[in-house]
CSV table of C-alpha atoms in Angstrom, one decimal:
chain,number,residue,atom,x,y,z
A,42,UNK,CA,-4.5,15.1,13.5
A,43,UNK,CA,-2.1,15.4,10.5
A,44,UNK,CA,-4.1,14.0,7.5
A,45,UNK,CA,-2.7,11.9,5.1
A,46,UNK,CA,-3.2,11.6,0.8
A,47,UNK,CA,-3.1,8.7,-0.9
A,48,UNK,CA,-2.3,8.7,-4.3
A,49,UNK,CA,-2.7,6.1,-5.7
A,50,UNK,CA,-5.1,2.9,-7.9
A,51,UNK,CA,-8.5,1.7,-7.1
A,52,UNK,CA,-9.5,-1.6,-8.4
A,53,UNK,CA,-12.6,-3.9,-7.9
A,54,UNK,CA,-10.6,-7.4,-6.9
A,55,UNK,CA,-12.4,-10.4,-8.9
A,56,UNK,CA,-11.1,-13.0,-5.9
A,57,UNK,CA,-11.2,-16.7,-7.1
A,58,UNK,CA,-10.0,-19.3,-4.3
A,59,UNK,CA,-9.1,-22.9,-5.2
A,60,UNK,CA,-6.8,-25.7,-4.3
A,61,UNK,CA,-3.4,-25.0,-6.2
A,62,UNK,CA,-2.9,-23.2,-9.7
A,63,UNK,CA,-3.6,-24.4,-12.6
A,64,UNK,CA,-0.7,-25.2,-15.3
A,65,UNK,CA,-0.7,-24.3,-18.6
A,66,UNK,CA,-3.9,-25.1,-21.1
A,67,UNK,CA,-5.4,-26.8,-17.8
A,68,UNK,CA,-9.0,-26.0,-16.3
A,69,UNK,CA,-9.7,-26.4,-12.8
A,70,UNK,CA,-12.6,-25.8,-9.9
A,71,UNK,CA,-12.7,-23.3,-8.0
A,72,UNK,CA,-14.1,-23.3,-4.3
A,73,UNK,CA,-15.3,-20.0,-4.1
A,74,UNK,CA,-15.4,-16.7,-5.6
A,75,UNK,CA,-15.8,-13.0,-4.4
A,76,UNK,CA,-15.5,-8.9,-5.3
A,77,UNK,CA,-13.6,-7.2,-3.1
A,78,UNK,CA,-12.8,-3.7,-3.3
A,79,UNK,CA,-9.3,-3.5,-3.5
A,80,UNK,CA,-6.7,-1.4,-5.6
A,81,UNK,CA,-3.3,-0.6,-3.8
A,82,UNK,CA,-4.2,3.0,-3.1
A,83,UNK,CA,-7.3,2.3,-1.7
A,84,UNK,CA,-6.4,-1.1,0.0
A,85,UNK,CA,-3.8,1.3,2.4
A,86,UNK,CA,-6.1,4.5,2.3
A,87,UNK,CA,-8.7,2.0,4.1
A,88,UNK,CA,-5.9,0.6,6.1
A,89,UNK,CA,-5.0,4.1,7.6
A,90,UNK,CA,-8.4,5.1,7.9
A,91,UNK,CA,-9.2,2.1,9.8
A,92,UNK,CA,-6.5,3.1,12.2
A,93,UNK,CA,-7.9,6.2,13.4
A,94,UNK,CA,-5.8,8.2,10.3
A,95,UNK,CA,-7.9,11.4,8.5
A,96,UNK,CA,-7.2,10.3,4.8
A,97,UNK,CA,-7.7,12.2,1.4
A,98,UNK,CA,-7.7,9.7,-1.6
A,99,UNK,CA,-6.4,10.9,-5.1
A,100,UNK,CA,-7.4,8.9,-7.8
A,101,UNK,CA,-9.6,8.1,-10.7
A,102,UNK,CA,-12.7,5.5,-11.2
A,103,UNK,CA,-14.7,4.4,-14.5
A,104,UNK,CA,-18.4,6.0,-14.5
A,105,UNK,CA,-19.9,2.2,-13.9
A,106,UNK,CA,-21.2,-0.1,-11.0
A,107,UNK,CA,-17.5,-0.6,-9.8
A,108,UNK,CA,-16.6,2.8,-9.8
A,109,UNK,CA,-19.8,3.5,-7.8
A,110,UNK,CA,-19.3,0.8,-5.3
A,111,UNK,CA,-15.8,1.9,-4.8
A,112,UNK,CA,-17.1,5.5,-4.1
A,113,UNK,CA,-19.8,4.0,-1.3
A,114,UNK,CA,-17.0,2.6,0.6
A,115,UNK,CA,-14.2,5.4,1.1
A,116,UNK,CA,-17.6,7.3,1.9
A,117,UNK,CA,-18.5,5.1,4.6
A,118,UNK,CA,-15.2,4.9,5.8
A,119,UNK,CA,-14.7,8.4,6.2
A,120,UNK,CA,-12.2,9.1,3.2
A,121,UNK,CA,-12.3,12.1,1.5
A,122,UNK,CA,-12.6,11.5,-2.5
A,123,UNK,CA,-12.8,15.2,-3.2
A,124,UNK,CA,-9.2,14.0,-5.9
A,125,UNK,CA,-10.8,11.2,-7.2
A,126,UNK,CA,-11.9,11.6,-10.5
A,127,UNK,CA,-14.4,10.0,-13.2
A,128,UNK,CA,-12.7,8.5,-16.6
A,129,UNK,CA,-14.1,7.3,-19.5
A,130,UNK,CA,-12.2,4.0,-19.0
A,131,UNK,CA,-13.3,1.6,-17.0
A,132,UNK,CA,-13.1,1.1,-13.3
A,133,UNK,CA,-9.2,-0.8,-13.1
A,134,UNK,CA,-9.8,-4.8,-11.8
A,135,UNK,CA,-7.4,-7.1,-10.0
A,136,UNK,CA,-8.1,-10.9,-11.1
A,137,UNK,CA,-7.2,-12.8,-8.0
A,138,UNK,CA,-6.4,-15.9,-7.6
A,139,UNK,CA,-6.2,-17.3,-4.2
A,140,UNK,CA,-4.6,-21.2,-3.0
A,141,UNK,CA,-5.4,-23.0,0.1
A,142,UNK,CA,-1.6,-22.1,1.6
A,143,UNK,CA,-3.3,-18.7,1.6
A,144,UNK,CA,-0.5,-17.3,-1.4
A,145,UNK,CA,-2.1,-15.4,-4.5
A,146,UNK,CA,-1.3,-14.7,-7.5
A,147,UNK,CA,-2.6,-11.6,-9.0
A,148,UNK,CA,-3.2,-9.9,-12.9
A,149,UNK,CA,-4.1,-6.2,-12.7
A,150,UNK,CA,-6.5,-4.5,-15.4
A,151,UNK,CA,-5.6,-0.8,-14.7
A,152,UNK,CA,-8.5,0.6,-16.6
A,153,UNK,CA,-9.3,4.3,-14.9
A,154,UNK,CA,-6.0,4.0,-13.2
A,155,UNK,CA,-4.0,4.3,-16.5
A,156,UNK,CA,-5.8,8.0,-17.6
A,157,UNK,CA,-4.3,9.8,-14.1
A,158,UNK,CA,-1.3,11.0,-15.9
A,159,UNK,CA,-1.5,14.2,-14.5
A,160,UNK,CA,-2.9,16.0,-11.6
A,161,UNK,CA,-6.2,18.6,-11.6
A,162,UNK,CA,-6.3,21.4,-9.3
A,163,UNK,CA,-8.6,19.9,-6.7
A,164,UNK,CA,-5.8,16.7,-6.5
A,165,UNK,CA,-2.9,19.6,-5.9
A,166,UNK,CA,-5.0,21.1,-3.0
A,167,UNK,CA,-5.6,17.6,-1.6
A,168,UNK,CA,-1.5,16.8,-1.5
A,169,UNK,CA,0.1,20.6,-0.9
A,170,UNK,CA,-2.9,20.3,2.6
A,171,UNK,CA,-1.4,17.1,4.1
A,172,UNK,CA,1.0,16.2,5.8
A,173,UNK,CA,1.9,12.7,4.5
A,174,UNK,CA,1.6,11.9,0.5
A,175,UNK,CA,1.3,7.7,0.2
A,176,UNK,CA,1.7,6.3,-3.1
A,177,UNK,CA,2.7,3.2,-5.0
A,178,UNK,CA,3.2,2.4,-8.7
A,179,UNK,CA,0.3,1.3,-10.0
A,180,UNK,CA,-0.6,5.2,-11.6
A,181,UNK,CA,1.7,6.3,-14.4
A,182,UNK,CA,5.1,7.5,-13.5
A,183,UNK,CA,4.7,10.7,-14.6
A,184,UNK,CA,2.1,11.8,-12.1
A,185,UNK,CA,4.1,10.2,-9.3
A,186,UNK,CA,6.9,12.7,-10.5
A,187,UNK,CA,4.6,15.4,-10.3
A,188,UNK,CA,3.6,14.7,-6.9
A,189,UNK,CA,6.3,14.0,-5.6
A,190,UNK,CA,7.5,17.8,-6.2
A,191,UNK,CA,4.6,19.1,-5.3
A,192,UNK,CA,4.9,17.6,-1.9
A,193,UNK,CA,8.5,18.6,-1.2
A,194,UNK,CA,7.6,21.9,-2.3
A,195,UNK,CA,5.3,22.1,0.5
A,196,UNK,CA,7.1,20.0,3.0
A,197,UNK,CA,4.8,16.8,2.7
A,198,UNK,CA,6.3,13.4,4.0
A,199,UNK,CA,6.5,11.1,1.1
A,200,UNK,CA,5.9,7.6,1.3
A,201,UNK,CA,6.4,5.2,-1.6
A,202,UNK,CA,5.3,1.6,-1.9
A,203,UNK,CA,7.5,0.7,-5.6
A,204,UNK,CA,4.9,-2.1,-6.3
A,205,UNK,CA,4.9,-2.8,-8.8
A,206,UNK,CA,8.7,-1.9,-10.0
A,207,UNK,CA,8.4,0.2,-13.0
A,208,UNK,CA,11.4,2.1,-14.2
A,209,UNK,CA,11.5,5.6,-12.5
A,210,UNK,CA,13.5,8.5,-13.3
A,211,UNK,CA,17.0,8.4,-11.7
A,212,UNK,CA,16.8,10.2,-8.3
A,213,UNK,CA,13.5,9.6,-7.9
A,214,UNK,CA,14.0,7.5,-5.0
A,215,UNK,CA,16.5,9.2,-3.2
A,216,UNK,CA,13.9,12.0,-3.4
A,217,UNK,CA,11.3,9.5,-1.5
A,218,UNK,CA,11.2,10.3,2.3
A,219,UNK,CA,10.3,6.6,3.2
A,220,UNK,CA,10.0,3.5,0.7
A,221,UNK,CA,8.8,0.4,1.6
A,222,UNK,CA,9.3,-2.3,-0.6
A,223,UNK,CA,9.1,-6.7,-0.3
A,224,UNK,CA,12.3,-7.8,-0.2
A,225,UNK,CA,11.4,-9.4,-4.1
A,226,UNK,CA,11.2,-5.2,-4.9
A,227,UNK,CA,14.3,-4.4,-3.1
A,228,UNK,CA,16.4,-6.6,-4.9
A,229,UNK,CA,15.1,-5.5,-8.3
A,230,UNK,CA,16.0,-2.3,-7.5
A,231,UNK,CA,19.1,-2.3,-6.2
A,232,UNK,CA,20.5,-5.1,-7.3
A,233,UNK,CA,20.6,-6.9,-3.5
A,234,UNK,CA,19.6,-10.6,-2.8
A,235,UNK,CA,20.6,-9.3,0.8
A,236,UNK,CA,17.6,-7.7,2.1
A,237,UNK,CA,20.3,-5.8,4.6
A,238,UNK,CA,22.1,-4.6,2.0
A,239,UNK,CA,19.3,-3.5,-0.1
A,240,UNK,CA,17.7,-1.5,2.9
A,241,UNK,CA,21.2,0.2,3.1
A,242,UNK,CA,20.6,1.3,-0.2
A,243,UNK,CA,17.7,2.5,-0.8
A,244,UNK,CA,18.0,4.0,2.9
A,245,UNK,CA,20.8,6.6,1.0
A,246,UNK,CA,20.7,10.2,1.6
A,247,UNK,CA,18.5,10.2,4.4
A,248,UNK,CA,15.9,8.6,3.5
A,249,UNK,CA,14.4,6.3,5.5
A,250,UNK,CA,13.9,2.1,4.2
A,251,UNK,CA,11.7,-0.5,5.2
A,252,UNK,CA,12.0,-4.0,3.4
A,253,UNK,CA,9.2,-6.4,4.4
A,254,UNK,CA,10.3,-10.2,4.8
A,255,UNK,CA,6.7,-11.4,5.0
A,256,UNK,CA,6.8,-14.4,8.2
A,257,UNK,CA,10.7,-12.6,8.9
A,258,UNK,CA,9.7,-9.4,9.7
A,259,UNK,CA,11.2,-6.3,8.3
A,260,UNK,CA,14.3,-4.5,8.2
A,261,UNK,CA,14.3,-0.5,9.2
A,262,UNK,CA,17.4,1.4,7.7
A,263,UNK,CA,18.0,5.5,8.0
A,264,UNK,CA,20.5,7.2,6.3
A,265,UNK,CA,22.2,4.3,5.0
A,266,UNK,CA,22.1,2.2,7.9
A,267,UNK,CA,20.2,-0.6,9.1
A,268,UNK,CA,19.0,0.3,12.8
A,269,UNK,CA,17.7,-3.6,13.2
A,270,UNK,CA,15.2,-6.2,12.2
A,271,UNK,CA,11.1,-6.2,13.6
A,272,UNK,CA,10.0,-9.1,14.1
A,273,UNK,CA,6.5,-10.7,12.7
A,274,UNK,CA,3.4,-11.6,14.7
A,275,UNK,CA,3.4,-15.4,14.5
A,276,UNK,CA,0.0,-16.2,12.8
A,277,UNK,CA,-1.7,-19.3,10.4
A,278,UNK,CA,-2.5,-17.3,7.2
A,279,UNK,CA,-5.3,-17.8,5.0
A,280,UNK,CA,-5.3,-14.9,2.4
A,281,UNK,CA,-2.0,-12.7,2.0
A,282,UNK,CA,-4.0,-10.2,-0.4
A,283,UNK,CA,-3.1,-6.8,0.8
A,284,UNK,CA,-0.9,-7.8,3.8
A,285,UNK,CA,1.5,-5.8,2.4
A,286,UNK,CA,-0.8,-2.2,2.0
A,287,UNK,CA,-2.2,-3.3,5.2
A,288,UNK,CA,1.1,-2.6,7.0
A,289,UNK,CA,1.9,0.4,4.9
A,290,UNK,CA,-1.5,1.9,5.9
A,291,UNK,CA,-1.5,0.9,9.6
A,292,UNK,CA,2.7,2.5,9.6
A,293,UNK,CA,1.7,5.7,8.5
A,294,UNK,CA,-1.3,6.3,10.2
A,295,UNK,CA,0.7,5.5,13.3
A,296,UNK,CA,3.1,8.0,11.9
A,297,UNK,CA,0.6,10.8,11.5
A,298,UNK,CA,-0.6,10.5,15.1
A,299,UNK,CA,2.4,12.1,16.0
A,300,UNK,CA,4.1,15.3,15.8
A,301,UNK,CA,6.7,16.7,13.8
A,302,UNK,CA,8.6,14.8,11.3
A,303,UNK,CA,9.5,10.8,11.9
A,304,UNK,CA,12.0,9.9,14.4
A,305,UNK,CA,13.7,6.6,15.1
A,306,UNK,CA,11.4,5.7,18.3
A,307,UNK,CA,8.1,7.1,16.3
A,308,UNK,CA,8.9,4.2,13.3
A,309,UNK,CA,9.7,1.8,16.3
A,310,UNK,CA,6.0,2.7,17.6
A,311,UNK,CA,4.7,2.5,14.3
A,312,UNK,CA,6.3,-0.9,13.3
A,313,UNK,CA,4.3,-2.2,16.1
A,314,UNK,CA,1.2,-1.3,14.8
A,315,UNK,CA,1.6,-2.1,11.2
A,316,UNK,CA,2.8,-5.2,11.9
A,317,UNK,CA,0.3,-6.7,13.8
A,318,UNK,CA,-2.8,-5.0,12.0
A,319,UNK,CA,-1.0,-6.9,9.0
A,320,UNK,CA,-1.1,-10.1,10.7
A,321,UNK,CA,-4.5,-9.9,11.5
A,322,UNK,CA,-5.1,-9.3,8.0
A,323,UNK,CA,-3.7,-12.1,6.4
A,324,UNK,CA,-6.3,-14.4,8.7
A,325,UNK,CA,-8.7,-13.0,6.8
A,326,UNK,CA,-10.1,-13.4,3.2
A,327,UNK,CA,-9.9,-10.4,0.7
A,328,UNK,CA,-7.8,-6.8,0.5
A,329,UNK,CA,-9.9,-4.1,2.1
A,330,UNK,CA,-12.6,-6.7,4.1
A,331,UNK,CA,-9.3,-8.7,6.1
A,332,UNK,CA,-8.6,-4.9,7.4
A,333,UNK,CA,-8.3,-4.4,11.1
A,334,UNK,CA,-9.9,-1.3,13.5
A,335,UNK,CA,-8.0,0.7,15.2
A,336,UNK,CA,-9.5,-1.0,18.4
A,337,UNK,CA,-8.4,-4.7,17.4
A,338,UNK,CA,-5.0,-3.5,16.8
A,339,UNK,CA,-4.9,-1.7,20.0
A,340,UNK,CA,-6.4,-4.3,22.0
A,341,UNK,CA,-3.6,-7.0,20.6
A,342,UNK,CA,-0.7,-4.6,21.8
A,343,UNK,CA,-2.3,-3.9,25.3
């Protein structure tokens, strides 16, 4: 099976659930709270692993409790860590809070996350020996830059979540093979209210786009042109956290599982997948514990 590297942040989510938010100066109660490991990078390395996907994870992590707890669980779900590296700084946190509509709101604390501003050599073997580099924008820009030549050097398939948007170096993008923003991301990066319009876009110079509409669906655009719009799995939601990273994960694991380079009717496939292992995981509470199995997802599409 084609293995996949993630590149990408690992946080320790401080999850805090409670009726609405509060406004300014004001103190509320809370109904519950929890730790969850989470981090973007590991929220869709889980998600692919979880689909049946051989995953590498590229990173860094604080020498502390979080760090540690963070390790345990890509080792017990079978993710290499070989490129994840120990800082001085702190394990990064994600301060979650979570309202009864099941909508977050969420304040990162990059901590460990902020020192990977370049890679080491056991990180360069990890990317050049897969076959699809994931990453998202919650690592310095620089070491995205940096990876992202390394894997077109060696013919890796690139896939970019630009959460959250950051400035990036002008062609950076168009050297993306797939992005996959919200349609909130889109429109801050090209400019587009239109979520059509924006996958156009960013779809340029072949390169494929895939703009998530939460409860819409998505729209899929190649080469500058939308080719339609998937439909969502209807669902009641009662946590959103990692919805998102769940549907990046579960896409390119779906992707990996095939041969050669993406085609139209493999992202068709893989849209399937990714969409309803991310509507199972918005019915549950937390990022990487709401995560669906390979077997769940499969037994849904039967």
């Amino acid at each position: 099976m084609n293995r996949i590297a993630v590149l990408g942040s690992a946080n320790m989510d401080l999850v805090v659930r409670q009726s609405r938010l509060p406004r300014p100066g004001e103190t509320i109660f809370g109904t519950g709270f929890d730790t969850v490991p989470g981090g973007k990078g590991l929220n869709q390395a889980v998600a692919a692993a979880r689909l049946g996907a051989s995953v590498d994870f590229v990173g860094a992590v604080g020498a502390d409790t979080y760090g540690a707890e963070l390790r345990a669980l890509l080792a017990a779900e079978g993710i290499g860590f070989d490129g994840l590296s120990s800082s001085s700084e702190p394990t990064g946190t994600a301060h979650i809070s979570v309202v009864d509509s099941g909508e977050n709101s969420i304040v990162v604390v990059s901590g460990a996350n902020s020192t990977v501003t370049t890679l080491d050599a056991e990180q360069r073997e990890t990317i050049s020996a897969a076959a699809f580099l994931v990453m998202q924008c919650e690592l310095p820009v620089p070491v995205l830059v940096e990876a992202i030549a390394l894997a077109r050097e060696g013919g890796v398939f690139t896939v970019l979540t630009p959460a959250p948007v950051v400035p990036l170096p002008e062609g950076f993008l168009a050297s993306v093979d797939l992005v996959v923003p919200n349609q909130i991301e889109a429109q801050e990066l090209t400019g587009e209210a239109d979520p059509v319009q924006a996958a156009e876009a960013l779809s340029a110079d072949m390169t494929w786009a895939i703009v998530t509409l939460g409860a819409e669906g998505c729209v899929v655009a190649y080469d500058g042109e939308v080719l339609g719009l998937a439909p969502a799995r209807p669902v009641d939601a009662v946590d959103t956290t990692a919805a998102g990273d769940t549907f990046v994960g579960a896409l390119v694991a779906r992707l990996a599982a095939g041969t050669g380079a993406p085609t139209a009717e493999s992202m068709v496939e893989a849209l399937r997948w990714a969409t309803v292992a991310s509507s199972v995981s918005v019915t549950r509470v937390g990022a990487t514990t709401s995560m669906p199995s390979f077997d769940e997802v499969a037994a849904i599409l039967a």
